[in-house]
Coordinates of C-alpha atoms in Angstrom, one line a residue:
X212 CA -13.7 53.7 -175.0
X213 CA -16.8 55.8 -173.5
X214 CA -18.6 57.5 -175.6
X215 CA -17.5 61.2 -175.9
X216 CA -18.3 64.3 -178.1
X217 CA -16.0 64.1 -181.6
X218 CA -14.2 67.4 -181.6
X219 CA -13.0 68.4 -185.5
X220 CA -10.6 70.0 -184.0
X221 CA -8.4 66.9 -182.2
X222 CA -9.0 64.6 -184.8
X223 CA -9.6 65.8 -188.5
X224 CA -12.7 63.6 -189.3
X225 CA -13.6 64.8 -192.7
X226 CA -10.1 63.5 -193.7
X227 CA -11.2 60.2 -192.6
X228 CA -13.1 57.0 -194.8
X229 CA -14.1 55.2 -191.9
X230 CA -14.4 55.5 -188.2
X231 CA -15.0 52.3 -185.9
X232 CA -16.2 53.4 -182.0
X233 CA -16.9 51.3 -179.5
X234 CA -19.0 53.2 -176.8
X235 CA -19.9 52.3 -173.5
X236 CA -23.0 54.9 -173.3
X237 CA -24.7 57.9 -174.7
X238 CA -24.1 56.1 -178.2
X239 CA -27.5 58.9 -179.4
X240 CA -25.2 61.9 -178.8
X241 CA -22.1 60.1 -180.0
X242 CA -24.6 59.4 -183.6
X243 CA -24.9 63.1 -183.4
X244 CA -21.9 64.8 -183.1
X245 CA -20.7 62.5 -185.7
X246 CA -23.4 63.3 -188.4
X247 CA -22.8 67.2 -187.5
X248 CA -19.7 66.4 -189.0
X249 CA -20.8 64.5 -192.0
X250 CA -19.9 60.8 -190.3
X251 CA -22.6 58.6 -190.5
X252 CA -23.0 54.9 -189.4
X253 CA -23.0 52.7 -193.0
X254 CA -25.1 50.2 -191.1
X255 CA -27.3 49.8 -187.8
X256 CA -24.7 49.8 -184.9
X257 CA -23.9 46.5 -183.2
X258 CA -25.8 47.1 -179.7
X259 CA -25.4 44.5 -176.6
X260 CA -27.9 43.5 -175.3
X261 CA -29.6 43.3 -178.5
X262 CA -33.1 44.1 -177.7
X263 CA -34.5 45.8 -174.2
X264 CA -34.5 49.5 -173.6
X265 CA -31.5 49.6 -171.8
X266 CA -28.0 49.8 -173.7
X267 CA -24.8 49.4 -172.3
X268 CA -22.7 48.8 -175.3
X269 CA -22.4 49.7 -179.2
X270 CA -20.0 49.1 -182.1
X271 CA -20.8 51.4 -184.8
X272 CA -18.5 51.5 -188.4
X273 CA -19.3 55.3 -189.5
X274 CA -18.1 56.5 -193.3
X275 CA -17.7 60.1 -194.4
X276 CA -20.3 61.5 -196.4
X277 CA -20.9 64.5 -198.2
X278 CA -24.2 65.7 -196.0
X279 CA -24.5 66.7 -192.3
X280 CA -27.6 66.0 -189.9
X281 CA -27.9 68.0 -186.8
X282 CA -30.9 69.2 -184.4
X283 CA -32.9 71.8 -185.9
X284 CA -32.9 75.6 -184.7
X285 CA -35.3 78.2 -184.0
X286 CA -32.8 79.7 -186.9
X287 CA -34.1 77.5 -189.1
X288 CA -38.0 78.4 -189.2
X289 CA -37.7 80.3 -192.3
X290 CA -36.1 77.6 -194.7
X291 CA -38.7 75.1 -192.9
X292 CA -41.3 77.0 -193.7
X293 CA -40.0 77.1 -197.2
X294 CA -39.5 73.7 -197.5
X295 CA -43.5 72.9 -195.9
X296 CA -44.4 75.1 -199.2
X297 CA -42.8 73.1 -201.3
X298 CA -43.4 69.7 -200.6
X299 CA -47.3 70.0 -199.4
X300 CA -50.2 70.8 -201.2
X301 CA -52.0 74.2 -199.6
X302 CA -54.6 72.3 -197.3
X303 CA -51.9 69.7 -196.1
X304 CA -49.0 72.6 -195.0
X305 CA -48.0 73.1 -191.5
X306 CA -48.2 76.3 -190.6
X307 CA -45.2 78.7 -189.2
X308 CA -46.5 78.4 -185.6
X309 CA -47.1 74.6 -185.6
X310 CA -43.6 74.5 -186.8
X311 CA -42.1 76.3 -184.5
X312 CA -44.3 74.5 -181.4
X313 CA -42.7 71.3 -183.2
X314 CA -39.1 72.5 -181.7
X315 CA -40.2 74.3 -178.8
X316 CA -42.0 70.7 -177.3
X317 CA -39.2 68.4 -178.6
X318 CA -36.4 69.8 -179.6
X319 CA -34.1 66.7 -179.3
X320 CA -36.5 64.7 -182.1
X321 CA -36.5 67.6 -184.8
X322 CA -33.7 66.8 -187.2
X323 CA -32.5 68.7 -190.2
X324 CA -30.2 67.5 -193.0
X325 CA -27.8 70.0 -195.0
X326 CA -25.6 70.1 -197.9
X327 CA -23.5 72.4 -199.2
X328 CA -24.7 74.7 -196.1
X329 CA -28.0 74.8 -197.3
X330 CA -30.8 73.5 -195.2
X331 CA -32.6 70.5 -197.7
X332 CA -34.5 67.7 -195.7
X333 CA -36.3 67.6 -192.1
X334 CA -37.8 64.9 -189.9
X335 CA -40.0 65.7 -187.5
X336 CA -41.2 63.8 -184.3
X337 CA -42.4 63.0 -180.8
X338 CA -42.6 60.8 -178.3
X339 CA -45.8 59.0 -177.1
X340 CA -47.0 57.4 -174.2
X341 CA -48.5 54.0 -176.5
X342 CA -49.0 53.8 -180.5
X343 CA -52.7 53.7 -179.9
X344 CA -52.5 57.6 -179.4
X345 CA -52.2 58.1 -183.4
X346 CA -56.1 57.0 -183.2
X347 CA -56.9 60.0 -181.3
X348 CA -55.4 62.6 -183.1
X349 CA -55.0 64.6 -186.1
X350 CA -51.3 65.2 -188.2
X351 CA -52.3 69.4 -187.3
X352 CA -52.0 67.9 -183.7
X353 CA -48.4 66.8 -183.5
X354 CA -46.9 67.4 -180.4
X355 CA -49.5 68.3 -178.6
X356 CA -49.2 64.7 -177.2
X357 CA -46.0 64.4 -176.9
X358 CA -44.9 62.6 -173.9
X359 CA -40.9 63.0 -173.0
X360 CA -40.4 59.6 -171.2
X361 CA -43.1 57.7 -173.9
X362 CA -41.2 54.7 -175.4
X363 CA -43.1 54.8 -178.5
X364 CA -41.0 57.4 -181.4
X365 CA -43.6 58.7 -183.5
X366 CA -42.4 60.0 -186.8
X367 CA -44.4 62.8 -188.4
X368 CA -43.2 64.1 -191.4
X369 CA -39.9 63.9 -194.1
X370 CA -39.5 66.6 -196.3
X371 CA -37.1 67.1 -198.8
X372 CA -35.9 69.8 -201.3
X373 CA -38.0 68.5 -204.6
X374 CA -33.8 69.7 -206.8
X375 CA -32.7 67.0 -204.2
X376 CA -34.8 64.4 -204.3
X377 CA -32.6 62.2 -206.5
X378 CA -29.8 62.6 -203.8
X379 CA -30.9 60.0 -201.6
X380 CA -31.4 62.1 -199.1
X381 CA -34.5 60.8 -198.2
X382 CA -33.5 57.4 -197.4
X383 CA -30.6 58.8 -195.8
X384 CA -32.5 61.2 -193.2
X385 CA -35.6 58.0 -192.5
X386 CA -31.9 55.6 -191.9
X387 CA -30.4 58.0 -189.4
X388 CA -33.8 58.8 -187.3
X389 CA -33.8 55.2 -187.2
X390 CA -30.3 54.3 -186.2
X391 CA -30.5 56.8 -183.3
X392 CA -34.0 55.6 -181.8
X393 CA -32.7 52.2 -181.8
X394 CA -30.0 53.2 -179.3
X395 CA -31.8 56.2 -177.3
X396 CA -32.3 55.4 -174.3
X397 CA -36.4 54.5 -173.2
X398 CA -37.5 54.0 -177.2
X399 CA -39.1 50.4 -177.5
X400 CA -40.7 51.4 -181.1
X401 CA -40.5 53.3 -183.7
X402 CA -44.3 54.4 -185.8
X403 CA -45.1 56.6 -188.5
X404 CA -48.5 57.6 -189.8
X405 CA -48.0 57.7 -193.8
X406 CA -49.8 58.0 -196.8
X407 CA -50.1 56.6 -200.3
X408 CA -48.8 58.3 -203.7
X409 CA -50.7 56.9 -206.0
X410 CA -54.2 55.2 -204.7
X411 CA -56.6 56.1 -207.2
X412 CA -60.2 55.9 -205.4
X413 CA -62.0 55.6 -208.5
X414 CA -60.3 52.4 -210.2
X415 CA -59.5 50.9 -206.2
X416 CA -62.4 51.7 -204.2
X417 CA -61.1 49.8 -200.5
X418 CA -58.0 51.4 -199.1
X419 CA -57.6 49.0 -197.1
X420 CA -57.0 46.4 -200.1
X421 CA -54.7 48.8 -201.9
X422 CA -52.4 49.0 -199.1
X423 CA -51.7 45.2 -198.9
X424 CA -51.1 44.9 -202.7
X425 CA -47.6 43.7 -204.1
X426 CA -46.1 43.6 -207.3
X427 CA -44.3 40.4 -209.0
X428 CA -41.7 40.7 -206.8
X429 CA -43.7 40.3 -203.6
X430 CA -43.3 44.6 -203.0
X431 CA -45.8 46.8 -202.3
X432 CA -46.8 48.2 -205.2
X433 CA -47.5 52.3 -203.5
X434 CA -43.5 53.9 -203.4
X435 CA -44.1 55.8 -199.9
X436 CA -45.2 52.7 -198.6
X437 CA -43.0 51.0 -199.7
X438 CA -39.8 53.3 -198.7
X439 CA -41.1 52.4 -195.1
X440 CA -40.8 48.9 -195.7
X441 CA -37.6 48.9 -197.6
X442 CA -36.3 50.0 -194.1
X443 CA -37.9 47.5 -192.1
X444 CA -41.5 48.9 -191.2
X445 CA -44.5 46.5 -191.4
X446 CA -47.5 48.3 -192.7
X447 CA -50.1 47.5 -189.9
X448 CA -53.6 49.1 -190.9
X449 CA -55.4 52.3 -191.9
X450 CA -55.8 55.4 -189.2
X451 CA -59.4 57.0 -189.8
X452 CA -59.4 60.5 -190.1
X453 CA -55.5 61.1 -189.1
X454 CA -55.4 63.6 -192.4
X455 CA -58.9 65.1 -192.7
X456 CA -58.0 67.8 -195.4
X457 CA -56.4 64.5 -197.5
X458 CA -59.0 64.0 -200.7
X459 CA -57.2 61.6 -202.0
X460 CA -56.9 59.5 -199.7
X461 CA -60.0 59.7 -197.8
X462 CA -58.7 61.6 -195.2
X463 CA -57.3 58.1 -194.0
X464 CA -53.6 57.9 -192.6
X465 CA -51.6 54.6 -192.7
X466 CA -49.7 53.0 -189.8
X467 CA -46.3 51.3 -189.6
X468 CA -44.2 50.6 -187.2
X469 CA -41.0 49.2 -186.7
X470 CA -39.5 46.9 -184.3
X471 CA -36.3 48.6 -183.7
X472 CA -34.6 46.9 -181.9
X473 CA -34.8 43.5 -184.7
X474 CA -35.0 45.8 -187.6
X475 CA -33.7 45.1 -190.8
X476 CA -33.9 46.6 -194.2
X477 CA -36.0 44.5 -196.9
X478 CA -33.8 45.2 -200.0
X479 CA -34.7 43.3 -202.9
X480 CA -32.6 40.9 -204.0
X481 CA -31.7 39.1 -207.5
X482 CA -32.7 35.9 -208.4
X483 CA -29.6 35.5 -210.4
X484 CA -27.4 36.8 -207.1
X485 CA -23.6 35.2 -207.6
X486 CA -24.4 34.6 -211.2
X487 CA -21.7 36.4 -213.8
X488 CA -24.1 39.2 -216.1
X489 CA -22.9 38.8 -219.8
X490 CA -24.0 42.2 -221.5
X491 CA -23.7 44.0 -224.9
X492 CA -23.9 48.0 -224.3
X493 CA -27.2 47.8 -226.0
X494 CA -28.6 45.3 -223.6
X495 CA -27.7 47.3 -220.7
X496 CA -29.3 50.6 -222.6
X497 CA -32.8 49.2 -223.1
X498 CA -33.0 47.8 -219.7
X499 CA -32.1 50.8 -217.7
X500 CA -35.1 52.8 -220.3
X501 CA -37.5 50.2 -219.7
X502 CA -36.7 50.5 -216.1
X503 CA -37.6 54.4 -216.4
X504 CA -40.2 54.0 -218.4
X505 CA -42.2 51.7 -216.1
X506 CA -41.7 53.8 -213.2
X507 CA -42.9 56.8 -215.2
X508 CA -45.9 54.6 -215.8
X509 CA -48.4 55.6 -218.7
X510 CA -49.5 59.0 -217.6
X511 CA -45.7 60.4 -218.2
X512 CA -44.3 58.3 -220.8
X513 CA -44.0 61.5 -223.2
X514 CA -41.3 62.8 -221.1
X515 CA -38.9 60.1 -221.0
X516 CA -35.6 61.2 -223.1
X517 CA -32.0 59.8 -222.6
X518 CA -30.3 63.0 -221.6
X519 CA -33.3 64.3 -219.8
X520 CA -32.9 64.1 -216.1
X521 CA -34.7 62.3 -214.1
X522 CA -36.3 65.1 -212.1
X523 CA -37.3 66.5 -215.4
X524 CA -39.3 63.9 -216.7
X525 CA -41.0 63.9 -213.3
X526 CA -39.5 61.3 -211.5
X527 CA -39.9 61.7 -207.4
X528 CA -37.7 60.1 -204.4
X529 CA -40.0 57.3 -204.0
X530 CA -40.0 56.5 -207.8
X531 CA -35.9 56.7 -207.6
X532 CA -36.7 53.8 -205.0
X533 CA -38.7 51.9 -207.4
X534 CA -35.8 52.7 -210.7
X535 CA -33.0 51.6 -208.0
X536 CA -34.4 48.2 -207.2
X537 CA -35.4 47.6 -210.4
X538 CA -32.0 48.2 -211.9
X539 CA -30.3 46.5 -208.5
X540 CA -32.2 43.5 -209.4
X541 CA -31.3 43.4 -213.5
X542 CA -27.9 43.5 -212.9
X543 CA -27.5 42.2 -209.4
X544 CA -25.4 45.2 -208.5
X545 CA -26.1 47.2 -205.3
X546 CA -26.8 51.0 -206.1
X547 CA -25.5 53.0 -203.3
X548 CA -27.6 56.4 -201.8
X549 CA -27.1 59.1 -204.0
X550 CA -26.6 56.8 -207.0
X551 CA -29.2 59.2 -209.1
X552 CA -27.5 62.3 -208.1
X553 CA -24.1 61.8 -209.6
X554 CA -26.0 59.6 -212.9
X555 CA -28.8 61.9 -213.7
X556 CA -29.9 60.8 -217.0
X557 CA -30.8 57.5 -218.8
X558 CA -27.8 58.1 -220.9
X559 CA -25.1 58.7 -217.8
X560 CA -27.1 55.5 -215.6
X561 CA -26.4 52.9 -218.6
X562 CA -22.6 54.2 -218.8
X563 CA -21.9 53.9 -215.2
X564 CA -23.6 50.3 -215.0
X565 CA -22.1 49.3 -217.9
X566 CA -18.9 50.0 -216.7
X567 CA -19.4 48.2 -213.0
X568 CA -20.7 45.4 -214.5
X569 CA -17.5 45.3 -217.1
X570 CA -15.3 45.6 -214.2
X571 CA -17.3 43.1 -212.1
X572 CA -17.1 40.5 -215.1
X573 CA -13.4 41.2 -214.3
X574 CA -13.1 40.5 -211.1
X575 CA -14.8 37.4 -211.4
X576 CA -12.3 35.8 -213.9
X577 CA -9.6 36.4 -212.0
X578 CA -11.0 34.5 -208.8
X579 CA -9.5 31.3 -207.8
X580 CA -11.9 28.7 -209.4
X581 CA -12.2 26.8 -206.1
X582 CA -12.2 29.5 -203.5
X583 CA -14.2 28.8 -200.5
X584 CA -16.1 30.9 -198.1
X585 CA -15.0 30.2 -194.0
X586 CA -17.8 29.5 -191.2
X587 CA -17.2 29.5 -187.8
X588 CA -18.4 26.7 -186.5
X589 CA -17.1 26.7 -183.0
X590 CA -15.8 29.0 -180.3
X591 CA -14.0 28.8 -177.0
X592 CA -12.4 30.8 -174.3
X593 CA -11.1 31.3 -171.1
X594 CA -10.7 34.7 -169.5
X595 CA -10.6 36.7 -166.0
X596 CA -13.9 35.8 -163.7
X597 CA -15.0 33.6 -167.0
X598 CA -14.6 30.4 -167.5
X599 CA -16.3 30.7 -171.2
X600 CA -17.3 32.6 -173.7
X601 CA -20.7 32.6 -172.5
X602 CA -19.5 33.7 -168.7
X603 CA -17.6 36.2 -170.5
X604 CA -20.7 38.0 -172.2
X605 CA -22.9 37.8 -169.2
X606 CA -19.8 39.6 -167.5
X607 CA -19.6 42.0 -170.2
X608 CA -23.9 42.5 -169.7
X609 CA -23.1 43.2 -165.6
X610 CA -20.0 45.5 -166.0
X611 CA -18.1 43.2 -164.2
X612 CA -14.5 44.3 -163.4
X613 CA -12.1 41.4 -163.9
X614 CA -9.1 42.8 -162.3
X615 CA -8.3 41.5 -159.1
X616 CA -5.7 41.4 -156.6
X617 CA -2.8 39.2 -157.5
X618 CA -3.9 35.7 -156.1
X619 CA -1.2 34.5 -153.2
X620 CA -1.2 31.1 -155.4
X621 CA 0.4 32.6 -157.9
X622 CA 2.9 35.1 -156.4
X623 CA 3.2 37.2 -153.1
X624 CA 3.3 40.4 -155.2
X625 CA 4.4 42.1 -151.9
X626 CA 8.1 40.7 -152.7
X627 CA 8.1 42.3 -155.9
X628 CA 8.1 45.6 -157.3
X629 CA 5.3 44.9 -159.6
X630 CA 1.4 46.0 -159.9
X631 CA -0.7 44.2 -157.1
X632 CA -3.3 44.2 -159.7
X633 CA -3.9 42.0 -162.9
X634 CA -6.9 39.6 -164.7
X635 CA -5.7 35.9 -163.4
X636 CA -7.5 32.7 -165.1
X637 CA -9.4 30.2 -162.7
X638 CA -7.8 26.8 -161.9
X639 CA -5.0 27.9 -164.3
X640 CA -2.9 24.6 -162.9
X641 CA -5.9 22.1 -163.9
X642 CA -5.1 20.0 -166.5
X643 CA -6.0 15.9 -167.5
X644 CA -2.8 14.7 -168.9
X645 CA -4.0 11.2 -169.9
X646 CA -6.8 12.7 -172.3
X647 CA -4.4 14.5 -174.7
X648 CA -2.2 11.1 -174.5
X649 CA 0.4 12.7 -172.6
X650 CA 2.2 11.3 -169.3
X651 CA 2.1 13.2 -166.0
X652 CA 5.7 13.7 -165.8
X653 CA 6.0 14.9 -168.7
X654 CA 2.8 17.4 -168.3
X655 CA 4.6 18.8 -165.3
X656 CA 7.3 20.2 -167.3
X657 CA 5.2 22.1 -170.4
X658 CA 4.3 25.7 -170.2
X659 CA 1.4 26.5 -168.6
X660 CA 0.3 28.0 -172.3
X661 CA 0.7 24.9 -173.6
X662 CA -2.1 23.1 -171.6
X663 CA -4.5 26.4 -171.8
X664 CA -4.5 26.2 -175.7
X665 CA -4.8 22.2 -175.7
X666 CA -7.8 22.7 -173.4
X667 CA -9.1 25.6 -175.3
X668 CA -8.8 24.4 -178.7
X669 CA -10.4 20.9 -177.7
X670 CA -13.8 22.9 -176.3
X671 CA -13.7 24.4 -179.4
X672 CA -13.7 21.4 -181.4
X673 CA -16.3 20.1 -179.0
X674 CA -18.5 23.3 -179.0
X675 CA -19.0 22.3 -182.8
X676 CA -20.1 19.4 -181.9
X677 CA -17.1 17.1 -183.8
X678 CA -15.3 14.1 -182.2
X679 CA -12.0 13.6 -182.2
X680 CA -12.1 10.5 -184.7
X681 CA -15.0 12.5 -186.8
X682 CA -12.2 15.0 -186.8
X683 CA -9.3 12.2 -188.2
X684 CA -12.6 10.9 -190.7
X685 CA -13.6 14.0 -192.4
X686 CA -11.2 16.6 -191.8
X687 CA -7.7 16.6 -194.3
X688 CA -5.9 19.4 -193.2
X689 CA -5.7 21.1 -190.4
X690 CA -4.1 25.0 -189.5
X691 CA -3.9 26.1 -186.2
X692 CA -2.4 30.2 -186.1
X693 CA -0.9 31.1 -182.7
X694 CA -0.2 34.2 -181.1
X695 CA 1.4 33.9 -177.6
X696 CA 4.2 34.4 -175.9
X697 CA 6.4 31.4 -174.4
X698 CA 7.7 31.6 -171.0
X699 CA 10.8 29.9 -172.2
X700 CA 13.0 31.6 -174.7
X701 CA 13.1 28.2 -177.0
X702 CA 13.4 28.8 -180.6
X703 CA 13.1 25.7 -183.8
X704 CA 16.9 24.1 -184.0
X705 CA 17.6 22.1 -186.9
X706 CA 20.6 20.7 -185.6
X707 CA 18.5 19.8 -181.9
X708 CA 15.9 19.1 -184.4
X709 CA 13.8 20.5 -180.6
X710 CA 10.7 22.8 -181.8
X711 CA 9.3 26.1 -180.2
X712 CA 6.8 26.0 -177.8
X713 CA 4.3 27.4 -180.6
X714 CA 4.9 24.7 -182.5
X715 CA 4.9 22.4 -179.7
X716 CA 1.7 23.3 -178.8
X717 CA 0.5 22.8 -182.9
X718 CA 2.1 19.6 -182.7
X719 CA 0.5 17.9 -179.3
X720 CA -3.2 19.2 -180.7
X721 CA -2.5 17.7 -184.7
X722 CA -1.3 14.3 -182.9
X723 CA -4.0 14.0 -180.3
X724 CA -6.9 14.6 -183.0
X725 CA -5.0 12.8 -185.9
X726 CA -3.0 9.9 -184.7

């Protein structure tokens, strides 16, 4: 289908789990409309062609979600200005009119998050003509560079509601920006110039060092930095000067950029991944404190208490990042966005893990012992104007139409009363008896069905690069699941004991590859 603006009121999407859309264009404003509505894409859409600037096609899997993102307002300055207030220091605040230049300039790349109705995150941004451009300006400058047609996406600043924090509404807003740029039309790149939490001039002297160091599990050991990298951003060097009235760290900025177009998100993994967690209730306890304890480091370890929240004890959004992979990793369980916000306390987080990981010990035993995953190995096909798979995608690249008129070798449509229009195979009648052991004469009589699935399903075996007596050698069994429609009306007879073309068609390929 093309791409068109989701109106609530012909289809009720808030009474929906999941939404697939394939869209032929405009797959930004599609992203859009469907986060004003709280539908939001669980992973990056599927684009074709994967990289370039140009994108013709997207599959995208969105979920319903409690939240809605939409383009920010003039409405809005008040409750931005609010939020600048509380999330910057004094000297680092933009003011009301930089704001408000912000979504005068560009008002397509300010993006604003809400919940509940109430305004509680914003991402700012502009566009600029090359990433070198962050070198020659100041964060008080954004915008003033801004260039509409640039292909670089530079992000200035997130800002979130401190009460929300533990929402995951962070992550959620940085995910989104970065979904849409991937499939907006002349954005090659995505930047952002950052800073660090928690350098400490006096016990790391060079910047430049701190920014590079990682913690036993090969992380950066700074939480901002590393929420960039967590989505995919590679931490590329320091910008002098970028934050002048930033004491603590030197005034310095940090660059990152990300490839947008081959981005993936670095999420930790377990060691242990696949293995089956045997835990008491107590085991699971002390590991989710230590895990609190250690993010809280030394300087706040007085505040940790069970049934204290977490925003209590002083816990931020990027130290939620740290506590979340650190817990994901313990107990090889994936914590979704907003885990914190509906397990507050130390108390509530080992109760609901202790639970999943009860239920997931479950699950386990009750798998067959010797269940397999499936590859696919190889592929085939013959359509329309393609005579394989890969014709086929280079079609789908070029918009080629695949209907035709009805081909005078087939039927002279003019004598029936039927469409003059249709998608007709190539060389439909070609076909090498002798290779699937099967005489001529008796070729001549088998549906034309027949001979397109021999053909197709030997390129498959062939496109995986398997022989037919490597086929007899190694492979047992063999299932072949057909869906067609026979041009005969035959049906399976036990008292003919003459099969269906479907399993006619089973029968020729299992005796041509084991004889």
């Amino acid at each position: 289908m093309r791409s068109a603006q989701l109106d609530a009121n012909r289809l009720p999407l808030t009474e929906l789990d999941e939404l697939i859309v394939l869209a032929e264009q405009d797959t930004d404003a599609l992203l859009m409309d469907a986060a004003a509505q709280g539908l939001f894409a669980e992973r990056q859409p599927w684009r074709y062609p994967a990289t370039g600037s140009e994108c013709k096609v997207t599959l995208t899997v969105f979920k319903q979600h409690a939240r809605q993102i939409r383009l920010a307002q003039s409405d809005d300055l008040p409750a931005l200005l609010a939020l600048e207030q509380q999330c910057w220091l004094p000297a680092l605040q933009a003011t009301q009119q930089q704001l408000a230049f912000r979504l005068s300039v560009y008002p397509d790349g300010q993006l604003v998050l809400v919940h509940n109705g109430q305004l509680v995150g914003v991402i700012y941004s502009q566009r600029l003509a090359d990433a070198d451009t962050v070198y020659r300006m100041t964060a008080e400058q954004a915008c003033e560079d801004h260039n509409a047609q640039g292909p670089v996406l530079h992000l200035l600043v997130i800002n979130i509601v401190p009460a929300y924090q533990h929402a995951g509404f962070g992550d959620a807003l940085l995910e989104f920006a970065l979904q849409r740029a991937s499939v907006t039309p002349g954005i090659a790149e995505v930047i952002a110039v950052t800073l660090c939490r928690d350098y400490d001039a006096l016990r790391e002297p060079d910047l430049s060092l701190y920014i590079e160091q990682r913690n036993p599990q090969g992380r950066l050991i700074d939480p901002v930095l590393r929420f960039h990298e967590l989505h995919g951003a590679q931490v590329t060097g320091l910008v002098p000067g970028y934050r002048p009235k930033d004491v603590k760290n030197l005034g310095y900025g940090v660059l990152v950029r990300y490839q947008i177009h081959s981005r993936r998100r670095d999420e930790l993994q377990s060691e242990n991944a696949g293995n089956t967690l045997v835990l008491t209730w107590q085991d699971v306890s002390n590991t989710v404190t230590q895990a609190i304890q250690a993010c809280l480091g030394n300087t706040r370890s007085a505040a940790f208490s069970p049934n204290q929240p977490l925003l209590m004890m002083g816990l931020d959004s990027a130290d939620l990042l740290q506590l979340a992979e650190r817990l994901s990793s313990a107990f090889q369980l994936r914590l979704e966005q907003g885990f914190f916000f509906h397990y507050t306390t130390s108390e509530k987080i080992a109760q609901a893990l202790f639970k999943r990981l009860e239920q997931k010990a479950t699950l386990t035993q009750r798998q067959e012992p010797h269940a397999d995953d499936i590859a696919i190995i190889g592929i085939s096909g013959r359509y329309p104007k393609a005579d394989d798979v890969q014709a086929f995608w280079q079609n789908l690249k070029a918009g080629v139409d695949a209907i035709s008129e009805v081909p005078l070798s087939r039927w002279d449509y003019r004598h029936f009363d039927t469409s003059r229009y249709g998608g007709f195979i190539n060389d439909v009648a070609a076909f090498d008896p002798l290779f699937f052991n099967i005489s001529p004469s008796e070729a001549e009589a088998i549906d034309p069905q027949e001979r397109l699935f021999l053909q197709t399903a030997w390129h498959t075996i062939e496109d995986a690069a398997i022989t037919a007596p490597a086929y007899n050698r190694f492979f047992k069994v063999m299932s072949v699941c057909l869906s067609v429609r026979c041009m005969a009306n035959m049906v399976c007879s036990p008292k003919t004991n003459r099969p269906c073309h479907l399993c006619f068609m089973a029968q020729l390929l299992i005796g041509f590859l084991i004889p």
